[in-house]
Amino acid sequence: AQRVTQPEKLLSVFKGAPVELKCNYSYSGSPELFWYVQYSRQRLQLLLRHISRESIKGFTADLNKGETSFHLKKPFAQEEDSAMYYCALSGLQGAQKLVFGQGTRLTINP
Amino acid sequence: DTGVSQDPRHKITKRGQNVTFRCDPISEHNRLYWYRQTLGQGPEFLTYFQNEAQLEKSRLLSDRFSAERPKGSFSTLEIQRTEQGDSAMYLCASSLRVTSTDTQYFGPGTRLTVL
């Protein structure tokens, strides 16, 4: 079964502190992993995907196939990072529908 | 704005009524997806079109739900005989399949409230 688990519904850190949003997945095969972000009153948008190996807005995520994890990290949080973050996976063939986690609401305190 | 658009943005209806939502994808995107999101949950896949063909439907899509994409451009999602459990945010996304993977771009959603 395809499943994405984000164990923290809420995460609060201070500005300048490191951030780590956890994501674990189960999938039979080789999935593609994504992080989507939704800022207040904006639409869901792609933050990053594992195959591109980019750093977007200072965020990085490494796919750990052994631990089936794709945690999102940023060394120094900024207030504008406050948002809802969703981890998602899709297959590499067929519909490539996204399977989302429940989301983590990140709040950066000044 | 050349992004994905959805209409209406909000819909309030009484139980038992039919509702129809529209999604206009990014121009020339050949794939279109519908998702549903309830409070406190991530979006859940409902159905997917490649051009005008509906290629996959989730078991979440009961026989009261029907989706179309008649000319491979905009899509409609109709819910017949609405129930209170249908209250949710309905999201549309589109993508352009070029390589082995594609990026889905989401619309703002239609929030449905069934009274």
Tab-separated table of C-alpha atoms in Angstrom:
chain	number	residue	atom	x	y	z
A	1	ALA	CA	0.000	0.000	0.000
A	2	GLN	CA	1.124	3.532	-0.701
A	3	ARG	CA	1.279	5.689	2.386
A	4	VAL	CA	2.939	8.886	3.519
A	5	THR	CA	3.258	9.664	7.209
A	6	GLN	CA	4.065	13.035	8.684
A	7	PRO	CA	4.209	12.409	12.428
A	8	GLU	CA	4.026	16.057	13.494
A	9	LYS	CA	0.832	17.984	12.826
A	10	LEU	CA	2.311	21.105	14.397
A	11	LEU	CA	5.892	22.277	14.674
A	12	SER	CA	7.015	25.527	16.219
A	13	VAL	CA	10.592	26.837	16.201
A	14	PHE	CA	12.299	30.164	16.755
A	15	LYS	CA	13.663	32.286	13.954
A	16	GLY	CA	17.236	31.301	13.189
A	17	ALA	CA	16.865	27.812	14.627
A	18	PRO	CA	17.197	24.675	12.483
A	19	VAL	CA	14.040	23.069	11.151
A	20	GLU	CA	13.346	19.445	10.326
A	21	LEU	CA	9.969	18.255	9.104
A	22	LYS	CA	9.704	14.491	9.134
A	23	CYS	CA	8.252	12.333	6.382
A	24	ASN	CA	8.166	8.556	6.123
A	25	TYR	CA	6.670	6.578	3.315
A	26	SER	CA	5.728	3.085	2.249
A	27	TYR	CA	5.658	2.110	-1.388
A	28	SER	CA	6.334	-1.076	-3.298
A	29	GLY	CA	8.770	0.079	-5.917
A	30	SER	CA	10.732	3.258	-6.541
A	31	PRO	CA	8.623	6.307	-5.861
A	32	GLU	CA	9.297	9.924	-6.514
A	33	LEU	CA	9.105	12.090	-3.408
A	34	PHE	CA	7.986	15.691	-3.164
A	35	TRP	CA	7.484	18.446	-0.654
A	36	TYR	CA	4.584	20.815	-1.315
A	37	VAL	CA	4.002	24.025	0.655
A	38	GLN	CA	0.908	26.128	1.195
A	39	TYR	CA	1.406	29.640	2.514
A	40	SER	CA	-1.483	31.466	4.114
A	41	ARG	CA	-4.261	32.180	1.594
A	42	GLN	CA	-2.210	30.779	-1.297
A	43	ARG	CA	-2.511	27.645	-3.349
A	44	LEU	CA	-0.537	24.473	-2.897
A	45	GLN	CA	2.803	24.722	-4.666
A	46	LEU	CA	5.774	22.478	-5.221
A	47	LEU	CA	8.725	23.235	-2.965
A	48	LEU	CA	11.118	20.536	-4.094
A	49	ARG	CA	11.376	17.011	-5.459
A	50	HIS	CA	14.025	14.456	-4.703
A	51	ILE	CA	15.166	13.812	-8.250
A	52	SER	CA	16.152	17.418	-8.816
A	53	ARG	CA	18.379	17.501	-5.723
A	54	GLU	CA	17.886	21.243	-5.435
A	55	SER	CA	17.908	23.568	-2.481
A	56	ILE	CA	14.844	25.794	-2.629
A	57	LYS	CA	14.522	28.745	-0.231
A	58	GLY	CA	17.274	27.127	1.815
A	59	PHE	CA	15.353	23.849	2.192
A	60	THR	CA	16.822	20.477	1.306
A	61	ALA	CA	15.494	16.948	1.529
A	62	ASP	CA	17.381	13.696	1.145
A	63	LEU	CA	15.720	10.467	0.161
A	64	ASN	CA	16.800	7.659	2.507
A	65	LYS	CA	15.582	4.443	0.942
A	66	GLY	CA	16.812	2.320	3.845
A	67	GLU	CA	14.722	4.262	6.346
A	68	THR	CA	12.032	5.121	3.757
A	69	SER	CA	12.248	8.735	4.802
A	70	PHE	CA	12.346	12.103	3.041
A	71	HIS	CA	12.783	14.647	5.801
A	72	LEU	CA	12.793	18.359	4.960
A	73	LYS	CA	15.502	20.454	6.544
A	74	LYS	CA	16.579	24.056	6.775
A	75	PRO	CA	19.524	25.191	8.896
A	76	PHE	CA	18.173	28.629	9.830
A	77	ALA	CA	14.427	29.189	9.893
A	78	GLN	CA	12.923	32.471	8.733
A	79	GLU	CA	9.543	33.929	9.644
A	80	GLU	CA	8.361	33.656	6.038
A	81	ASP	CA	8.784	29.878	6.260
A	82	SER	CA	5.618	29.686	8.363
A	83	ALA	CA	3.235	27.570	6.292
A	84	MET	CA	1.619	24.176	5.870
A	85	TYR	CA	4.000	21.572	4.465
A	86	TYR	CA	2.916	18.356	2.765
A	87	CYS	CA	5.109	15.428	1.860
A	88	ALA	CA	3.885	13.445	-1.142
A	89	LEU	CA	4.891	10.548	-3.331
A	90	SER	CA	4.020	9.302	-6.772
A	91	GLY	CA	4.933	6.343	-8.894
A	92	LEU	CA	7.183	6.761	-11.869
A	93	GLN	CA	4.737	5.158	-14.273
A	94	GLY	CA	1.081	5.500	-15.134
A	95	ALA	CA	-1.080	8.195	-13.619
A	96	GLN	CA	1.610	9.536	-11.296
A	97	LYS	CA	-1.119	10.561	-8.888
A	98	LEU	CA	0.179	12.126	-5.716
A	99	VAL	CA	-0.297	10.471	-2.339
A	100	PHE	CA	-0.048	13.102	0.383
A	101	GLY	CA	0.714	13.008	4.064
A	102	GLN	CA	-1.510	14.789	6.559
A	103	GLY	CA	0.703	17.844	6.576
A	104	THR	CA	2.736	19.699	9.190
A	105	ARG	CA	1.936	23.267	10.149
A	106	LEU	CA	5.224	25.035	10.709
A	107	THR	CA	5.258	28.219	12.766
A	108	ILE	CA	8.381	30.311	13.057
A	109	ASN	CA	8.390	32.472	16.154
A	110	PRO	CA	10.239	35.808	16.087
B	1	ASP	CA	-2.761	34.835	-14.332
B	2	THR	CA	-1.855	31.798	-16.426
B	3	GLY	CA	-2.114	29.278	-13.615
B	4	VAL	CA	-4.800	26.689	-12.970
B	5	SER	CA	-8.157	28.301	-12.261
B	6	GLN	CA	-11.233	26.855	-10.591
B	7	ASP	CA	-14.788	28.058	-10.447
B	8	PRO	CA	-16.597	28.656	-8.186
B	9	ARG	CA	-14.250	29.268	-5.292
B	10	HIS	CA	-16.974	28.585	-2.762
B	11	LYS	CA	-20.233	26.688	-3.007
B	12	ILE	CA	-22.865	26.228	-0.337
B	13	THR	CA	-25.638	23.809	-1.119
B	14	LYS	CA	-28.344	21.843	0.585
B	15	ARG	CA	-28.163	18.102	0.998
B	16	GLY	CA	-29.594	16.332	-2.001
B	17	GLN	CA	-28.769	19.045	-4.525
B	18	ASN	CA	-26.423	18.592	-7.477
B	19	VAL	CA	-23.310	20.719	-7.858
B	20	THR	CA	-20.792	21.163	-10.665
B	21	PHE	CA	-17.283	22.552	-10.448
B	22	ARG	CA	-15.060	23.682	-13.274
B	23	CYS	CA	-11.296	23.536	-13.654
B	24	ASP	CA	-9.278	25.320	-16.338
B	25	PRO	CA	-5.770	23.896	-16.513
B	26	ILE	CA	-2.625	25.620	-17.641
B	27	SER	CA	-2.786	25.952	-21.390
B	28	GLU	CA	-1.443	22.919	-23.253
B	29	HIS	CA	-1.133	20.785	-20.137
B	30	ASN	CA	-2.246	17.335	-21.202
B	31	ARG	CA	-2.839	15.888	-17.727
B	32	LEU	CA	-5.518	16.981	-15.298
B	33	TYR	CA	-6.120	15.674	-11.785
B	34	TRP	CA	-8.886	16.099	-9.218
B	35	TYR	CA	-8.197	15.787	-5.507
B	36	ARG	CA	-10.346	16.218	-2.421
B	37	GLN	CA	-9.105	17.646	0.847
B	38	THR	CA	-10.983	17.472	4.122
B	39	LEU	CA	-10.105	19.414	7.253
B	40	GLY	CA	-6.826	18.345	8.802
B	41	GLN	CA	-5.945	15.967	5.999
B	42	GLY	CA	-3.757	16.098	2.945
B	43	PRO	CA	-5.320	16.047	-0.523
B	44	GLU	CA	-6.637	12.673	-1.713
B	45	PHE	CA	-6.648	11.626	-5.346
B	46	LEU	CA	-10.033	11.322	-7.036
B	47	THR	CA	-9.463	10.985	-10.757
B	48	TYR	CA	-7.096	11.771	-13.602
B	49	PHE	CA	-7.348	12.635	-17.298
B	50	GLN	CA	-4.778	12.450	-20.016
B	51	ASN	CA	-6.133	14.710	-22.735
B	52	GLU	CA	-9.865	13.848	-22.878
B	53	ALA	CA	-9.535	10.284	-21.602
B	54	GLN	CA	-10.328	9.543	-17.971
B	55	LEU	CA	-7.692	6.946	-17.198
B	56	GLU	CA	-8.011	6.332	-13.478
B	57	LYS	CA	-10.628	6.777	-10.771
B	58	SER	CA	-10.203	6.345	-7.052
B	59	ARG	CA	-12.617	4.180	-5.101
B	60	LEU	CA	-13.367	7.435	-3.254
B	61	LEU	CA	-15.222	8.488	-6.385
B	62	SER	CA	-18.661	7.012	-5.761
B	63	ASP	CA	-21.267	6.706	-8.492
B	64	ARG	CA	-22.637	10.093	-7.416
B	65	PHE	CA	-19.450	11.697	-8.742
B	66	SER	CA	-18.729	12.166	-12.407
B	67	ALA	CA	-15.917	14.012	-14.127
B	68	GLU	CA	-15.438	15.001	-17.714
B	69	ARG	CA	-12.856	16.675	-19.868
B	70	PRO	CA	-14.692	16.834	-23.164
B	71	LYS	CA	-12.152	18.537	-25.408
B	72	GLY	CA	-9.020	17.837	-23.471
B	73	SER	CA	-8.969	21.332	-22.051
B	74	PHE	CA	-11.219	22.318	-19.119
B	75	SER	CA	-12.765	19.723	-16.843
B	76	THR	CA	-15.949	19.520	-14.788
B	77	LEU	CA	-16.628	17.559	-11.638
B	78	GLU	CA	-20.282	16.939	-10.808
B	79	ILE	CA	-21.629	15.622	-7.544
B	80	GLN	CA	-25.204	14.409	-7.585
B	81	ARG	CA	-27.444	14.160	-4.521
B	82	THR	CA	-24.870	15.809	-2.288
B	83	GLU	CA	-24.361	14.536	1.242
B	84	GLN	CA	-22.862	16.313	4.244
B	85	GLY	CA	-19.827	14.068	3.956
B	86	ASP	CA	-19.081	15.636	0.579
B	87	SER	CA	-18.149	18.889	2.306
B	88	ALA	CA	-14.497	19.439	1.443
B	89	MET	CA	-12.056	21.427	-0.652
B	90	TYR	CA	-11.931	20.132	-4.213
B	91	LEU	CA	-8.574	20.744	-5.856
B	92	CYS	CA	-7.641	20.543	-9.494
B	93	ALA	CA	-4.092	20.167	-10.762
B	94	SER	CA	-2.586	20.012	-14.215
B	95	SER	CA	0.722	18.891	-15.633
B	96	LEU	CA	2.531	18.432	-18.897
B	97	ARG	CA	3.865	14.956	-19.375
B	98	VAL	CA	7.151	15.351	-21.206
B	99	THR	CA	9.649	13.077	-19.568
B	100	SER	CA	9.195	10.222	-17.132
B	101	THR	CA	7.964	12.587	-14.430
B	102	ASP	CA	5.942	15.768	-14.401
B	103	THR	CA	5.150	18.555	-11.975
B	104	GLN	CA	1.549	19.086	-10.925
B	105	TYR	CA	0.380	22.681	-10.588
B	106	PHE	CA	-2.593	23.212	-8.334
B	107	GLY	CA	-5.543	25.524	-8.577
B	108	PRO	CA	-6.943	27.521	-5.645
B	109	GLY	CA	-9.669	24.954	-5.006
B	110	THR	CA	-13.449	25.001	-4.654
B	111	ARG	CA	-14.691	24.818	-1.096
B	112	LEU	CA	-17.982	22.906	-0.903
B	113	THR	CA	-20.241	23.130	2.115
B	114	VAL	CA	-23.252	20.836	2.214
B	115	LEU	CA	-25.884	21.880	4.740
